[in-house]
Amino acid sequence: MNRFPKKLLSLLDKRKTENNFRTLSLPNKSLIDFSSNDYLGFSKDPELKVLKDSILKEYQIQQQGSTGSRLITGNSQIHIDCEKQIADFHNGEKALLFNSGYDANVGFLSSVLQRGDIVLYDELCHASIIDGIRLSFATAFKFKHNDVSHLQELLEKNKTAENIYVVTESVFSMDGDCALLKEISTICKTNNAYLIVDEAHAIGVYGEQGKGLCNELNLEQDCFARIYTFGKAMGVHGATVVGSGDLYDYLVNFARSLIYTTALPASSIALIMASYNLLQNTNQTETVKENTSLFNKLTLQLQNKINSTSAIHCFLIEGNENAINASKQLIDKGFDVRAIKSPTVKAGAERLRICLHATNTQQEIQQFSDTLNQIFIR
């Protein structure tokens, strides 16, 4: 048997003791989905495959893999055309594809943020944002969640920096609430700071044709960069950074997660293009909003529920064991709802993370809400 460091084994044992040991499991397809990020149901939409196959046929794609990075042999006309489609849809000058949302945030932030720069980020930003910042040479400070006064205070303290960047998600992945983007944008303008917005959980849910919260608030042109991922409402895989032509050129030259990885294959690019075609011709965005409104109405009495108009809803249950037990109760009733444990969220803020979908029927939402009220209202 191969040797394994005792220090690492002790860390695994600690996870088990604290009830936050992670394992991989297969999804139970017999359960009603209130857990996945497939907000519009695109991943299961048969039209997606039809559109993908049509696009691949149009480009006469023969090979299965991309064969290399974008800078060597992995680039193709379908990649270029997909980026143009994305930039046009999101009202940006240019869009650059990445293999995942994690790759996009890490590659973008680690390369753009320079020594001597200041970056301020919301304390609830996703791990990929935090990791990208950590890999940079910038000095970083987090501001209290959605606290524009604290952000203003930090901006004033660091106003002598050559470049100041402010990073936030538009819809927060664990709480489901929205950033105060209008206020944050105004503060950034006043303080000559660059605004970066991760729209991972807003695309498909907010804005004209699901273009995101920046679009809904008419703030797209106020952003230095916007990051969109395709593994949530878009139902496929990959991500993009939307910004200026200069930013595009810079990332092609300096973003290591783009430069040093094999490009997404044409089949994945065709799926992204197909998903955008679906997004422009669907009423699923409105259905998600209707389902969210219904769920909020039916769960008014639930305590410790974080207010949300997005597809993400959270019910705080302190303690990993308590959150796990609550999830098990709902699974036993036929609903797929997962516990989010520390350290994914801070200790004491463990929760059930509930996701609503356009594919959830009103009857399912009623039954699910009734079950929540029966279990958690004493």
Short mmCIF file of C-alpha atoms in Angstrom, two decimals:
data_model
loop_
_atom_site.label_atom_id
_atom_site.label_comp_id
_atom_site.label_asym_id
_atom_site.label_seq_id
_atom_site.Cartn_x
_atom_site.Cartn_y
_atom_site.Cartn_z
CA MET A 1 0.00 0.00 0.00
CA ASN A 2 1.25 3.48 -0.83
CA ARG A 3 2.32 5.65 2.10
CA PHE A 4 0.11 8.60 2.97
CA PRO A 5 1.20 11.54 5.19
CA LYS A 6 -0.14 11.36 8.76
CA LYS A 7 -0.82 15.11 8.72
CA LEU A 8 -3.23 14.68 5.81
CA LEU A 9 -4.92 11.70 7.46
CA SER A 10 -5.48 13.81 10.57
CA LEU A 11 -7.18 16.48 8.46
CA LEU A 12 -9.50 13.84 7.00
CA ASP A 13 -10.28 12.52 10.47
CA LYS A 14 -11.07 16.04 11.65
CA ARG A 15 -13.57 16.46 8.81
CA LYS A 16 -15.31 13.24 9.88
CA THR A 17 -15.41 14.33 13.51
CA GLU A 18 -16.92 17.70 12.57
CA ASN A 19 -19.55 16.14 10.27
CA ASN A 20 -18.23 17.90 7.18
CA PHE A 21 -16.50 15.00 5.44
CA ARG A 22 -17.25 15.20 1.72
CA THR A 23 -18.06 12.18 -0.45
CA LEU A 24 -19.21 11.75 -4.03
CA SER A 25 -22.65 10.27 -4.55
CA LEU A 26 -24.93 9.63 -7.50
CA PRO A 27 -28.11 11.71 -7.81
CA ASN A 28 -31.40 10.01 -7.02
CA LYS A 29 -33.47 10.63 -10.12
CA SER A 30 -36.67 9.56 -8.39
CA LEU A 31 -36.57 12.71 -6.23
CA ILE A 32 -38.11 16.05 -7.21
CA ASP A 33 -35.24 18.40 -7.97
CA PHE A 34 -34.96 21.36 -5.62
CA SER A 35 -31.17 21.23 -5.54
CA SER A 36 -29.51 21.60 -8.95
CA ASN A 37 -28.48 24.86 -10.63
CA ASP A 38 -30.37 23.90 -13.80
CA TYR A 39 -32.80 26.80 -13.25
CA LEU A 40 -34.34 26.81 -16.74
CA GLY A 41 -34.25 23.05 -17.28
CA PHE A 42 -32.05 23.48 -20.35
CA SER A 43 -29.79 20.52 -19.50
CA LYS A 44 -32.74 18.17 -20.12
CA ASP A 45 -34.30 20.08 -23.03
CA PRO A 46 -34.24 17.85 -26.16
CA GLU A 47 -34.14 20.98 -28.32
CA LEU A 48 -30.64 21.68 -27.02
CA LYS A 49 -29.25 18.53 -28.67
CA VAL A 50 -31.10 19.26 -31.91
CA LEU A 51 -29.63 22.75 -32.06
CA LYS A 52 -26.16 21.48 -31.14
CA ASP A 53 -26.17 18.84 -33.89
CA SER A 54 -27.34 21.43 -36.41
CA ILE A 55 -24.50 23.79 -35.46
CA LEU A 56 -21.88 21.01 -35.66
CA LYS A 57 -23.20 20.06 -39.09
CA GLU A 58 -23.06 23.69 -40.23
CA TYR A 59 -19.38 23.95 -39.24
CA GLN A 60 -18.61 20.49 -40.67
CA ILE A 61 -16.92 19.40 -37.45
CA GLN A 62 -15.14 16.07 -37.79
CA GLN A 63 -12.79 15.77 -34.79
CA GLN A 64 -13.96 15.03 -31.25
CA GLY A 65 -11.32 16.88 -29.22
CA SER A 66 -9.88 20.36 -29.67
CA THR A 67 -6.31 18.89 -29.74
CA GLY A 68 -4.59 21.75 -27.92
CA SER A 69 -4.82 25.12 -26.22
CA ARG A 70 -6.44 28.06 -27.99
CA LEU A 71 -2.98 29.50 -28.72
CA ILE A 72 -1.71 26.36 -30.45
CA THR A 73 -4.15 24.04 -32.26
CA GLY A 74 -7.30 24.38 -30.13
CA ASN A 75 -8.72 27.50 -31.75
CA SER A 76 -11.29 27.28 -34.54
CA GLN A 77 -13.92 29.35 -36.33
CA ILE A 78 -16.66 28.00 -34.08
CA HIS A 79 -14.81 29.33 -31.01
CA ILE A 80 -14.46 32.76 -32.60
CA ASP A 81 -18.10 32.86 -33.74
CA CYS A 82 -19.32 31.71 -30.32
CA GLU A 83 -17.42 34.54 -28.64
CA LYS A 84 -18.96 37.05 -31.03
CA GLN A 85 -22.44 35.67 -30.32
CA ILE A 86 -21.84 36.01 -26.58
CA ALA A 87 -20.40 39.55 -26.82
CA ASP A 88 -23.33 40.72 -28.96
CA PHE A 89 -25.90 39.14 -26.64
CA HIS A 90 -24.36 40.69 -23.52
CA ASN A 91 -23.77 44.09 -25.11
CA GLY A 92 -20.00 43.83 -24.73
CA GLU A 93 -17.12 44.67 -27.03
CA LYS A 94 -15.49 41.25 -26.71
CA ALA A 95 -16.02 37.93 -24.92
CA LEU A 96 -13.39 35.32 -24.12
CA LEU A 97 -14.27 31.68 -23.49
CA PHE A 98 -12.91 29.73 -20.52
CA ASN A 99 -13.36 26.04 -19.68
CA SER A 100 -15.33 26.71 -16.49
CA GLY A 101 -16.46 29.48 -14.19
CA TYR A 102 -13.65 28.57 -11.82
CA ASP A 103 -11.10 28.85 -14.64
CA ALA A 104 -12.56 32.20 -15.71
CA ASN A 105 -12.38 33.79 -12.25
CA VAL A 106 -8.97 32.38 -11.38
CA GLY A 107 -7.45 33.24 -14.75
CA PHE A 108 -8.98 36.70 -14.93
CA LEU A 109 -8.31 37.86 -11.37
CA SER A 110 -4.85 36.34 -10.95
CA SER A 111 -3.60 38.03 -14.13
CA VAL A 112 -5.38 41.40 -14.02
CA LEU A 113 -4.69 42.27 -10.37
CA GLN A 114 -1.14 43.58 -10.09
CA ARG A 115 1.31 44.28 -7.28
CA GLY A 116 0.37 47.65 -5.78
CA ASP A 117 -3.29 47.31 -6.77
CA ILE A 118 -6.09 47.18 -4.22
CA VAL A 119 -8.98 44.74 -4.61
CA LEU A 120 -12.10 44.94 -2.45
CA TYR A 121 -14.50 42.00 -2.51
CA ASP A 122 -17.76 41.08 -0.85
CA GLU A 123 -17.12 38.64 2.00
CA LEU A 124 -19.60 36.14 0.51
CA CYS A 125 -17.95 35.97 -2.90
CA HIS A 126 -17.51 32.50 -4.39
CA ALA A 127 -14.38 30.44 -3.69
CA SER A 128 -13.23 30.84 -7.30
CA ILE A 129 -13.13 34.63 -6.83
CA ILE A 130 -11.23 34.32 -3.56
CA ASP A 131 -8.75 31.86 -5.10
CA GLY A 132 -8.15 34.14 -8.09
CA ILE A 133 -7.45 37.06 -5.76
CA ARG A 134 -5.10 34.96 -3.63
CA LEU A 135 -3.09 33.99 -6.71
CA SER A 136 -2.60 37.64 -7.64
CA PHE A 137 -0.06 40.06 -6.17
CA ALA A 138 -2.67 42.68 -5.24
CA THR A 139 -3.52 43.70 -1.68
CA ALA A 140 -7.02 42.46 -0.86
CA PHE A 141 -9.65 43.51 1.66
CA LYS A 142 -13.13 42.06 2.03
CA PHE A 143 -16.10 44.27 2.79
CA LYS A 144 -19.09 43.20 4.85
CA HIS A 145 -21.78 41.53 2.79
CA ASN A 146 -23.77 44.10 0.81
CA ASP A 147 -22.50 46.85 3.13
CA VAL A 148 -21.92 49.84 0.85
CA SER A 149 -20.89 52.02 3.80
CA HIS A 150 -18.06 49.62 4.62
CA LEU A 151 -17.08 49.51 0.95
CA GLN A 152 -16.98 53.31 0.85
CA GLU A 153 -14.83 53.35 3.99
CA LEU A 154 -12.33 50.93 2.46
CA LEU A 155 -12.22 52.90 -0.79
CA GLU A 156 -11.44 56.11 1.09
CA LYS A 157 -8.67 54.39 3.08
CA ASN A 158 -7.03 53.11 -0.09
CA LYS A 159 -7.66 56.01 -2.47
CA THR A 160 -3.95 56.57 -3.13
CA ALA A 161 -3.62 53.19 -4.89
CA GLU A 162 -2.96 53.38 -8.62
CA ASN A 163 -5.75 50.90 -9.42
CA ILE A 164 -8.66 49.83 -7.21
CA TYR A 165 -10.93 46.95 -8.18
CA VAL A 166 -14.27 46.05 -6.59
CA VAL A 167 -15.52 42.48 -7.04
CA THR A 168 -18.96 41.11 -6.29
CA GLU A 169 -21.39 38.46 -7.43
CA SER A 170 -24.67 39.82 -8.77
CA VAL A 171 -26.59 36.90 -7.20
CA PHE A 172 -24.80 35.21 -4.33
CA SER A 173 -24.47 31.47 -4.77
CA MET A 174 -25.17 30.43 -1.18
CA ASP A 175 -27.61 33.11 0.07
CA GLY A 176 -29.44 33.78 -3.20
CA ASP A 177 -29.73 37.50 -2.50
CA CYS A 178 -28.68 40.20 -4.95
CA ALA A 179 -25.79 42.62 -4.67
CA LEU A 180 -26.66 46.30 -4.33
CA LEU A 181 -25.23 46.85 -7.78
CA LYS A 182 -26.64 50.32 -8.39
CA GLU A 183 -25.12 51.66 -5.17
CA ILE A 184 -21.86 49.80 -5.71
CA SER A 185 -21.59 51.09 -9.28
CA THR A 186 -22.14 54.68 -8.12
CA ILE A 187 -19.48 54.32 -5.42
CA CYS A 188 -17.02 52.87 -7.95
CA LYS A 189 -17.57 55.79 -10.31
CA THR A 190 -17.10 58.32 -7.51
CA ASN A 191 -13.87 56.65 -6.39
CA ASN A 192 -12.52 55.82 -9.86
CA ALA A 193 -12.60 52.09 -9.08
CA TYR A 194 -13.03 49.26 -11.59
CA LEU A 195 -16.19 47.17 -11.08
CA ILE A 196 -16.11 43.41 -11.70
CA VAL A 197 -19.37 41.43 -11.51
CA ASP A 198 -19.79 37.65 -11.54
CA GLU A 199 -23.21 36.92 -13.08
CA ALA A 200 -23.05 33.12 -12.67
CA HIS A 201 -26.42 32.80 -10.93
CA ALA A 202 -28.12 35.77 -12.62
CA ILE A 203 -27.84 34.76 -16.25
CA GLY A 204 -31.11 33.20 -17.40
CA VAL A 205 -32.98 34.55 -14.37
CA TYR A 206 -32.70 38.36 -14.59
CA GLY A 207 -32.65 40.90 -17.39
CA GLU A 208 -33.97 41.08 -20.93
CA GLN A 209 -33.96 37.55 -22.38
CA GLY A 210 -32.12 36.42 -19.22
CA LYS A 211 -29.07 38.61 -19.88
CA GLY A 212 -28.37 39.05 -16.18
CA LEU A 213 -28.79 41.53 -13.36
CA CYS A 214 -26.36 44.08 -14.82
CA ASN A 215 -28.61 44.20 -17.87
CA GLU A 216 -31.77 44.52 -15.80
CA LEU A 217 -30.26 47.48 -13.91
CA ASN A 218 -28.72 49.01 -17.06
CA LEU A 219 -25.20 48.72 -15.61
CA GLU A 220 -23.46 46.63 -18.26
CA GLN A 221 -21.32 49.52 -19.50
CA ASP A 222 -20.36 50.48 -15.93
CA CYS A 223 -18.45 47.21 -15.47
CA PHE A 224 -14.79 46.68 -16.22
CA ALA A 225 -15.61 42.99 -16.64
CA ARG A 226 -18.55 40.64 -16.32
CA ILE A 227 -18.19 36.89 -15.85
CA TYR A 228 -20.93 34.53 -17.07
CA THR A 229 -20.90 30.78 -16.49
CA PHE A 230 -22.85 28.24 -18.49
CA GLY A 231 -23.18 25.40 -15.97
CA LYS A 232 -26.18 26.90 -14.18
CA ALA A 233 -29.23 28.23 -16.01
CA MET A 234 -27.61 27.62 -19.41
CA GLY A 235 -27.50 23.89 -18.70
CA VAL A 236 -24.15 23.25 -20.39
CA HIS A 237 -20.49 23.91 -19.47
CA GLY A 238 -17.87 26.64 -19.76
CA ALA A 239 -17.72 30.34 -18.99
CA THR A 240 -16.85 33.71 -20.48
CA VAL A 241 -15.36 37.05 -19.49
CA VAL A 242 -17.06 39.98 -21.24
CA GLY A 243 -15.28 43.32 -21.49
CA SER A 244 -13.27 45.56 -23.78
CA GLY A 245 -11.08 44.55 -26.69
CA ASP A 246 -8.05 45.52 -24.63
CA LEU A 247 -9.15 43.20 -21.83
CA TYR A 248 -9.61 40.37 -24.33
CA ASP A 249 -6.09 40.86 -25.66
CA TYR A 250 -4.66 41.09 -22.16
CA LEU A 251 -6.26 37.84 -21.02
CA VAL A 252 -5.14 35.99 -24.15
CA ASN A 253 -1.60 37.04 -23.25
CA PHE A 254 -1.61 36.64 -19.47
CA ALA A 255 -4.50 34.45 -18.18
CA ARG A 256 -2.76 31.20 -17.31
CA SER A 257 -5.97 29.15 -17.01
CA LEU A 258 -6.62 29.98 -20.68
CA ILE A 259 -3.08 29.77 -22.03
CA TYR A 260 -2.05 26.50 -20.41
CA THR A 261 -5.11 24.30 -20.84
CA THR A 262 -6.66 22.37 -23.71
CA ALA A 263 -9.51 24.33 -25.28
CA LEU A 264 -13.11 23.23 -25.01
CA PRO A 265 -13.97 20.92 -27.94
CA ALA A 266 -16.30 22.03 -30.73
CA SER A 267 -19.14 19.91 -29.31
CA SER A 268 -19.04 21.94 -26.07
CA ILE A 269 -18.89 25.22 -28.00
CA ALA A 270 -21.87 24.16 -30.11
CA LEU A 271 -23.81 23.43 -26.92
CA ILE A 272 -23.03 26.93 -25.61
CA MET A 273 -24.24 28.48 -28.87
CA ALA A 274 -27.34 26.29 -28.82
CA SER A 275 -28.08 27.30 -25.22
CA TYR A 276 -27.88 30.99 -26.13
CA ASN A 277 -30.27 30.33 -29.01
CA LEU A 278 -32.68 28.69 -26.56
CA LEU A 279 -32.33 31.56 -24.11
CA GLN A 280 -33.41 34.08 -26.75
CA ASN A 281 -36.54 32.09 -27.55
CA THR A 282 -37.82 30.78 -24.22
CA ASN A 283 -40.41 31.79 -21.63
CA GLN A 284 -38.65 29.74 -18.94
CA THR A 285 -37.15 32.87 -17.37
CA GLU A 286 -40.64 34.15 -16.61
CA THR A 287 -41.66 30.75 -15.28
CA VAL A 288 -38.75 30.77 -12.81
CA LYS A 289 -39.88 34.21 -11.58
CA GLU A 290 -43.46 32.97 -11.17
CA ASN A 291 -42.30 29.88 -9.28
CA THR A 292 -40.09 32.01 -7.04
CA SER A 293 -42.98 34.34 -6.24
CA LEU A 294 -45.22 31.37 -5.40
CA PHE A 295 -42.58 29.75 -3.19
CA ASN A 296 -41.96 32.98 -1.27
CA LYS A 297 -45.69 33.36 -0.71
CA LEU A 298 -46.07 29.80 0.55
CA THR A 299 -43.09 29.96 2.93
CA LEU A 300 -43.76 33.32 4.59
CA GLN A 301 -43.97 31.71 8.03
CA LEU A 302 -40.62 29.96 7.83
CA GLN A 303 -38.11 31.43 10.23
CA ASN A 304 -34.42 31.79 9.34
CA LYS A 305 -35.21 31.95 5.62
CA ILE A 306 -33.03 34.40 3.68
CA ASN A 307 -35.13 36.75 1.53
CA SER A 308 -34.52 36.15 -2.16
CA THR A 309 -36.04 36.98 -5.53
CA SER A 310 -33.55 34.72 -7.33
CA ALA A 311 -33.86 30.99 -7.99
CA ILE A 312 -31.78 30.28 -4.86
CA HIS A 313 -33.42 30.13 -1.43
CA CYS A 314 -31.79 29.25 1.87
CA PHE A 315 -33.12 28.08 5.19
CA LEU A 316 -30.52 28.52 7.95
CA ILE A 317 -30.06 25.55 10.30
CA GLU A 318 -27.17 25.89 12.72
CA GLY A 319 -24.79 22.94 12.91
CA ASN A 320 -23.67 20.42 10.30
CA GLU A 321 -25.51 17.51 11.92
CA ASN A 322 -28.77 19.46 12.13
CA ALA A 323 -28.52 20.54 8.47
CA ILE A 324 -27.77 16.96 7.38
CA ASN A 325 -30.76 15.62 9.33
CA ALA A 326 -33.07 18.25 7.82
CA SER A 327 -31.91 17.30 4.34
CA LYS A 328 -32.55 13.63 5.08
CA GLN A 329 -36.09 14.40 6.23
CA LEU A 330 -36.87 16.14 2.95
CA ILE A 331 -35.24 13.40 0.89
CA ASP A 332 -37.39 10.84 2.72
CA LYS A 333 -40.42 12.89 1.61
CA GLY A 334 -39.27 12.74 -2.02
CA PHE A 335 -37.51 16.12 -2.41
CA ASP A 336 -33.87 16.51 -3.43
CA VAL A 337 -32.55 19.25 -1.12
CA ARG A 338 -28.95 19.33 0.05
CA ALA A 339 -27.35 20.52 3.26
CA ILE A 340 -24.64 23.14 2.89
CA LYS A 341 -22.17 22.58 5.71
CA SER A 342 -19.26 24.48 7.17
CA PRO A 343 -16.59 25.16 6.00
CA THR A 344 -18.39 25.82 2.69
CA VAL A 345 -20.33 28.38 4.73
CA LYS A 346 -19.08 29.77 8.01
CA ALA A 347 -19.76 27.80 11.19
CA GLY A 348 -23.18 28.67 12.56
CA ALA A 349 -24.56 29.53 9.12
CA GLU A 350 -25.16 25.98 7.92
CA ARG A 351 -28.28 25.67 5.80
CA LEU A 352 -30.53 23.96 3.34
CA ARG A 353 -29.93 25.41 -0.13
CA ILE A 354 -33.11 25.27 -2.19
CA CYS A 355 -33.16 25.90 -5.94
CA LEU A 356 -36.31 26.54 -7.93
CA HIS A 357 -36.63 25.65 -11.60
CA ALA A 358 -38.90 26.47 -14.49
CA THR A 359 -39.54 22.71 -14.67
CA ASN A 360 -40.96 22.54 -11.13
CA THR A 361 -44.74 22.43 -11.33
CA GLN A 362 -46.90 24.59 -9.08
CA GLN A 363 -48.20 21.39 -7.49
CA GLU A 364 -44.64 20.29 -6.66
CA ILE A 365 -43.88 23.70 -5.15
CA GLN A 366 -47.08 23.55 -3.10
CA GLN A 367 -46.27 20.05 -1.82
CA PHE A 368 -42.67 21.01 -1.07
CA SER A 369 -43.71 24.20 0.77
CA ASP A 370 -46.30 22.26 2.79
CA THR A 371 -43.60 19.76 3.78
CA LEU A 372 -41.21 22.53 4.82
CA ASN A 373 -43.90 24.13 6.96
CA GLN A 374 -44.81 20.81 8.57
CA ILE A 375 -41.21 19.93 9.43
CA PHE A 376 -39.80 23.29 10.45
CA ILE A 377 -42.65 25.23 12.03
CA ARG A 378 -43.20 24.01 15.56
#
